[in-house]
JSON list of C-alpha atoms in Angstrom, two decimals:
[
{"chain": "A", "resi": 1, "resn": "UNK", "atom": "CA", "xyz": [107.11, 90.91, 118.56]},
{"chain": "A", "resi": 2, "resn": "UNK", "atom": "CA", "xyz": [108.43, 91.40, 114.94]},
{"chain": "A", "resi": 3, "resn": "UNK", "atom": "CA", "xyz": [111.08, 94.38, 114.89]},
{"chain": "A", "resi": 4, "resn": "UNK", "atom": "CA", "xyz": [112.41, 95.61, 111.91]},
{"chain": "A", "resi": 5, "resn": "UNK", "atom": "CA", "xyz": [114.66, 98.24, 110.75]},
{"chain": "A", "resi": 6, "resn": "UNK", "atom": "CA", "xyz": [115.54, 99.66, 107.06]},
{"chain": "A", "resi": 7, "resn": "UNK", "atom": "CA", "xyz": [117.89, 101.85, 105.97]},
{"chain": "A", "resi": 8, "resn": "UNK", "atom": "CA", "xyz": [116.50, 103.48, 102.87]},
{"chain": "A", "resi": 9, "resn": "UNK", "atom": "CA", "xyz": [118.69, 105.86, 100.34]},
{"chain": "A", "resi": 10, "resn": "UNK", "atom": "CA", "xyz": [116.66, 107.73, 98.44]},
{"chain": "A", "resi": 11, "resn": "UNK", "atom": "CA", "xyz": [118.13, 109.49, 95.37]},
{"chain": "A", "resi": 12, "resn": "UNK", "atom": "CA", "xyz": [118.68, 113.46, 96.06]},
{"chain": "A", "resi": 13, "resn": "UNK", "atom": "CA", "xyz": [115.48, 114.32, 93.49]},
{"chain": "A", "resi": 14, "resn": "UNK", "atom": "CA", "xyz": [113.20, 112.68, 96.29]},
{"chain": "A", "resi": 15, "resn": "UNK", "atom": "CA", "xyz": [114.97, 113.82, 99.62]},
{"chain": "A", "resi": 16, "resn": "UNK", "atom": "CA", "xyz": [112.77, 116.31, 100.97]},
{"chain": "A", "resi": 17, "resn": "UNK", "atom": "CA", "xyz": [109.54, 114.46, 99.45]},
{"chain": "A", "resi": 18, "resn": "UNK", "atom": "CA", "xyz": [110.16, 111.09, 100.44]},
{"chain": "A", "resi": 19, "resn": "UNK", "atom": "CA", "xyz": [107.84, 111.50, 103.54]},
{"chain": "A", "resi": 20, "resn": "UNK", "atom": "CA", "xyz": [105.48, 112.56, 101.06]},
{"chain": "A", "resi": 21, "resn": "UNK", "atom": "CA", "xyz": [105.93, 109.64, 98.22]},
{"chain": "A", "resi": 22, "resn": "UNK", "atom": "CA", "xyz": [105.26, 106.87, 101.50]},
{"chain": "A", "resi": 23, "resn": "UNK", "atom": "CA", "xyz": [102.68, 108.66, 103.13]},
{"chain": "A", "resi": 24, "resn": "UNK", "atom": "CA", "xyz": [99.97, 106.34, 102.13]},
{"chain": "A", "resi": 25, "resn": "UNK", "atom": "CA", "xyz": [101.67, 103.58, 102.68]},
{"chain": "A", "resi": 26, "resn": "UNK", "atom": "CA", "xyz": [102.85, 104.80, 106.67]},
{"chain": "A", "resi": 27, "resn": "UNK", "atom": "CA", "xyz": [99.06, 105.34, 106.96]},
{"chain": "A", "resi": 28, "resn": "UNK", "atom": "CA", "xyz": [97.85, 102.15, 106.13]},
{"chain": "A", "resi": 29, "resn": "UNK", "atom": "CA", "xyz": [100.47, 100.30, 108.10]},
{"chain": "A", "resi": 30, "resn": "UNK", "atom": "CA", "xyz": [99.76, 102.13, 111.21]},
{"chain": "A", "resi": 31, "resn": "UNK", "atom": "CA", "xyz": [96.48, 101.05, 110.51]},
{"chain": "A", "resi": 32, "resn": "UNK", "atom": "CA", "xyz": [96.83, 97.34, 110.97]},
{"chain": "A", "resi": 33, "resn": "UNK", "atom": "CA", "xyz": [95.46, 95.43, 113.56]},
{"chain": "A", "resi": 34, "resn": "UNK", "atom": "CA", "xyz": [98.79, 93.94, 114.15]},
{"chain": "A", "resi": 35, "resn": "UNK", "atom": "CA", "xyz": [101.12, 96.97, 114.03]},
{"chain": "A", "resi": 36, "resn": "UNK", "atom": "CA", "xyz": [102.42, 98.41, 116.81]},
{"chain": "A", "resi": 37, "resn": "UNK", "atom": "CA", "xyz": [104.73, 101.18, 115.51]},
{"chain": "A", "resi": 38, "resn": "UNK", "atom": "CA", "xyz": [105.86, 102.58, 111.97]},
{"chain": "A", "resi": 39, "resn": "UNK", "atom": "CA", "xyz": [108.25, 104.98, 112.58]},
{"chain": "A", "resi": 40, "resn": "UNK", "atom": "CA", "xyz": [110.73, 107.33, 110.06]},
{"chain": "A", "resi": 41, "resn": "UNK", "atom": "CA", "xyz": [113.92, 109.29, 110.71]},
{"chain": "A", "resi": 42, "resn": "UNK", "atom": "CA", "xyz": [116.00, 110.84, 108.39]},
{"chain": "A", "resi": 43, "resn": "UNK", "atom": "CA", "xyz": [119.55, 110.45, 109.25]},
{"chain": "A", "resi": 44, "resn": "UNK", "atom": "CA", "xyz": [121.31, 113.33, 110.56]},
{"chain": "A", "resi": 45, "resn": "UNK", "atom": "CA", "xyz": [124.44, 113.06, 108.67]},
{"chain": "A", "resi": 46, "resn": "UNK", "atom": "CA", "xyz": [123.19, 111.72, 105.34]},
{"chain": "A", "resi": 47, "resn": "UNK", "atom": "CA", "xyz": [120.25, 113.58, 104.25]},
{"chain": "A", "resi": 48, "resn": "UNK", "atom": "CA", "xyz": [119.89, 111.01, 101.26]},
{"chain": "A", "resi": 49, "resn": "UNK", "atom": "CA", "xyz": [119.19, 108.77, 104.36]},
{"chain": "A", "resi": 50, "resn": "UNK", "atom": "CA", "xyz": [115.54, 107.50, 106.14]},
{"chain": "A", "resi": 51, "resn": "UNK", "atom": "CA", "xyz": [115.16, 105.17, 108.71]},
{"chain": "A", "resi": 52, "resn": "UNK", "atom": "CA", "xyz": [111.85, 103.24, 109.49]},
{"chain": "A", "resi": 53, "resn": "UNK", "atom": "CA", "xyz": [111.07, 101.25, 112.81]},
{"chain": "A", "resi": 54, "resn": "UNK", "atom": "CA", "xyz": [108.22, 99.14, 112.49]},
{"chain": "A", "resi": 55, "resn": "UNK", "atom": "CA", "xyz": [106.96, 95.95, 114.59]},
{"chain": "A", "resi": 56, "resn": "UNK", "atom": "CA", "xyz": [103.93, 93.97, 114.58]},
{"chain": "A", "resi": 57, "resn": "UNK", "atom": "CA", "xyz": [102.56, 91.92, 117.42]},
{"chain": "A", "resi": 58, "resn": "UNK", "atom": "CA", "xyz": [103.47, 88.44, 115.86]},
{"chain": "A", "resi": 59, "resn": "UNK", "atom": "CA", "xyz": [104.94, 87.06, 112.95]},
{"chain": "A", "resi": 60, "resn": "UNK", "atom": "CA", "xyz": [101.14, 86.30, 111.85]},
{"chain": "A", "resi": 61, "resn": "UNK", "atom": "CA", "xyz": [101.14, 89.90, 111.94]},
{"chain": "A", "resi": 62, "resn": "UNK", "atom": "CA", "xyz": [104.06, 90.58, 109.96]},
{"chain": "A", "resi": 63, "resn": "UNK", "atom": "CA", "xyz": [102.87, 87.68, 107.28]},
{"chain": "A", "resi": 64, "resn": "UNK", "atom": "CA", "xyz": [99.50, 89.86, 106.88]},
{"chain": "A", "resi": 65, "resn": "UNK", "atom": "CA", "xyz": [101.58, 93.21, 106.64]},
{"chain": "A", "resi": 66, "resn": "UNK", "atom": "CA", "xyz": [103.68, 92.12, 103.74]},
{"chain": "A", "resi": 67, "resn": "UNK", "atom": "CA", "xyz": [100.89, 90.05, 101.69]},
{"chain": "A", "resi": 68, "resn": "UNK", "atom": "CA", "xyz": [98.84, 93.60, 101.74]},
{"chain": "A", "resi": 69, "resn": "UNK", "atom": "CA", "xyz": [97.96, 95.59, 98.58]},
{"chain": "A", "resi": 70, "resn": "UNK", "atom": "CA", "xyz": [99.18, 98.67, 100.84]},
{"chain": "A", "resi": 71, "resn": "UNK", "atom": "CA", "xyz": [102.80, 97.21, 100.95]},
{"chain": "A", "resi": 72, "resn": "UNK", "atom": "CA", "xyz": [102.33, 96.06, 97.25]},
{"chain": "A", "resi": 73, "resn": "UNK", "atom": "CA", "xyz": [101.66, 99.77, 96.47]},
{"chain": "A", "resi": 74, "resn": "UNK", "atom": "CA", "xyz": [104.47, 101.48, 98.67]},
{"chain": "A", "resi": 75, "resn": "UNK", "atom": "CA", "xyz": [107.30, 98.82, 97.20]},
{"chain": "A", "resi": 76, "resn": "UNK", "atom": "CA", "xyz": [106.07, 99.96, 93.70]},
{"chain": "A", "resi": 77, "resn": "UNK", "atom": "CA", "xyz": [106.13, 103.74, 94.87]},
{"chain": "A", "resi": 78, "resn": "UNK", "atom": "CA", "xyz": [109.21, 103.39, 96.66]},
{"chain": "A", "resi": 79, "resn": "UNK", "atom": "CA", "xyz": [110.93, 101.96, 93.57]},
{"chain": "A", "resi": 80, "resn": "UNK", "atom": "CA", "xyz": [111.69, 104.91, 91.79]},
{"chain": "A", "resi": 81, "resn": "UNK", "atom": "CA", "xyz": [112.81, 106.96, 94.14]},
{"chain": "A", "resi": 82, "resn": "UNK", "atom": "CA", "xyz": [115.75, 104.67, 95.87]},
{"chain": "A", "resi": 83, "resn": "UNK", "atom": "CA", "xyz": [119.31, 105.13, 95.12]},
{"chain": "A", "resi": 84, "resn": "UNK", "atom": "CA", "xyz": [120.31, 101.67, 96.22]},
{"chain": "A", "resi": 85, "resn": "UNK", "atom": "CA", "xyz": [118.90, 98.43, 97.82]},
{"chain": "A", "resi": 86, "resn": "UNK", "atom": "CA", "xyz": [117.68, 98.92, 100.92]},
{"chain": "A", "resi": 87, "resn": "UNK", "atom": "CA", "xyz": [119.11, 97.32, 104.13]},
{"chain": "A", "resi": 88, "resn": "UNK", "atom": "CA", "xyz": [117.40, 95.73, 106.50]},
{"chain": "A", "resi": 89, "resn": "UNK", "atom": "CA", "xyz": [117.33, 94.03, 110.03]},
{"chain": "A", "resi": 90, "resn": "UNK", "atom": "CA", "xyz": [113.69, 91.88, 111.23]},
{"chain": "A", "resi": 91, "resn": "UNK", "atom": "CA", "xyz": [113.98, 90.08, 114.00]},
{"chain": "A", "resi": 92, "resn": "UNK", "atom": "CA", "xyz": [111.68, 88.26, 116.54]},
{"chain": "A", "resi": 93, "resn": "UNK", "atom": "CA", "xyz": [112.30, 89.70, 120.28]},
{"chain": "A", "resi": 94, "resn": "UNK", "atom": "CA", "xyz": [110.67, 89.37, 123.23]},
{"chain": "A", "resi": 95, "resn": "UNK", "atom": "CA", "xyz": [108.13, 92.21, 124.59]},
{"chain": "A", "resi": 96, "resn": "UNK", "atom": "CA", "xyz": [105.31, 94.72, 123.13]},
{"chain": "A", "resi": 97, "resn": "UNK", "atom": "CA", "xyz": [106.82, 97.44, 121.77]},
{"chain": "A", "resi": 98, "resn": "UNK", "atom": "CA", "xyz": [109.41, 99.98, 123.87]},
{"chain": "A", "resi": 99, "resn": "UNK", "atom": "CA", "xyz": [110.59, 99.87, 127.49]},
{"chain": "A", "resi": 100, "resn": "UNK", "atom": "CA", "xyz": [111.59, 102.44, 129.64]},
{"chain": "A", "resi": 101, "resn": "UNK", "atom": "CA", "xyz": [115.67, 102.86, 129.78]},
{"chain": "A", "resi": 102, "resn": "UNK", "atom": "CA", "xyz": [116.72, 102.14, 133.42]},
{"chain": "A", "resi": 103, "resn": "UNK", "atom": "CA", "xyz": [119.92, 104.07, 132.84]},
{"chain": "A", "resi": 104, "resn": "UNK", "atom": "CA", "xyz": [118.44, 107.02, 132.25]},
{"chain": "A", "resi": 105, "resn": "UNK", "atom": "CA", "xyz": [115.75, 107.42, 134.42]},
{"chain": "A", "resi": 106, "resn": "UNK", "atom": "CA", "xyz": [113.33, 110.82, 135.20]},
{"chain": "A", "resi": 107, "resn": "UNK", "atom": "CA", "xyz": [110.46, 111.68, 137.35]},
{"chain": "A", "resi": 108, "resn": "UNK", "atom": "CA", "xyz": [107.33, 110.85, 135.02]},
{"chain": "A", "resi": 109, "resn": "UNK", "atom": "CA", "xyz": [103.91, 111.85, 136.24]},
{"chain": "A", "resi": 110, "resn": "UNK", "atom": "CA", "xyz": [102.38, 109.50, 133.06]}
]
């Protein structure tokens, strides 16, 4: 699987819209074939500060996500509303997606 993560600061204007502004874009992702999560968090001790988790089943996957007119559109909408570059980690690891954390382990009737 492809795992990425990116650390976005977003100017203070777009803050508490930001979820808002990529929307579209979090829809359409999730949408892929290939995708197997797109997830945001805003930081708990910047508020300026989102965090997305995305992977894709392959790096085939990952090609297709990036050469789509729904990433196109959600750099250009993104653009305006960043206070800085954003940072990034994307990886290839083994697995599917999540696993469940031996360390901290409860009764689960799923």
């Amino acid at each position: 699987m492809i795992f990425i993560a990116v650390k976005f600061t977003v100017r203070p204007e777009h803050s508490d819209d930001w979820l808002t502004l990529v929307d579209d874009f979090t829809r359409a992702t999730r949408a892929e074939p290939g995708n197997l999560f797109f997830d945001w968090s805003r930081s708990v001790d910047d508020p300026h500060q989102y965090v997305l988790l995305e992977a894709f089943a392959d790096a085939e996957a990952g090609a297709a996500h990036v050469r789509s007119d729904h990433f196109k559109a959600g750099l250009r909408a993104m653009a305006g509303a960043i206070a800085r570059t954003p940072e990034i980690i994307n990886t290839e690891i083994p697995g599917q997606g999540f696993g469940r954390m031996s360390e901290l382990e409860v009764d689960d009737p799923a």
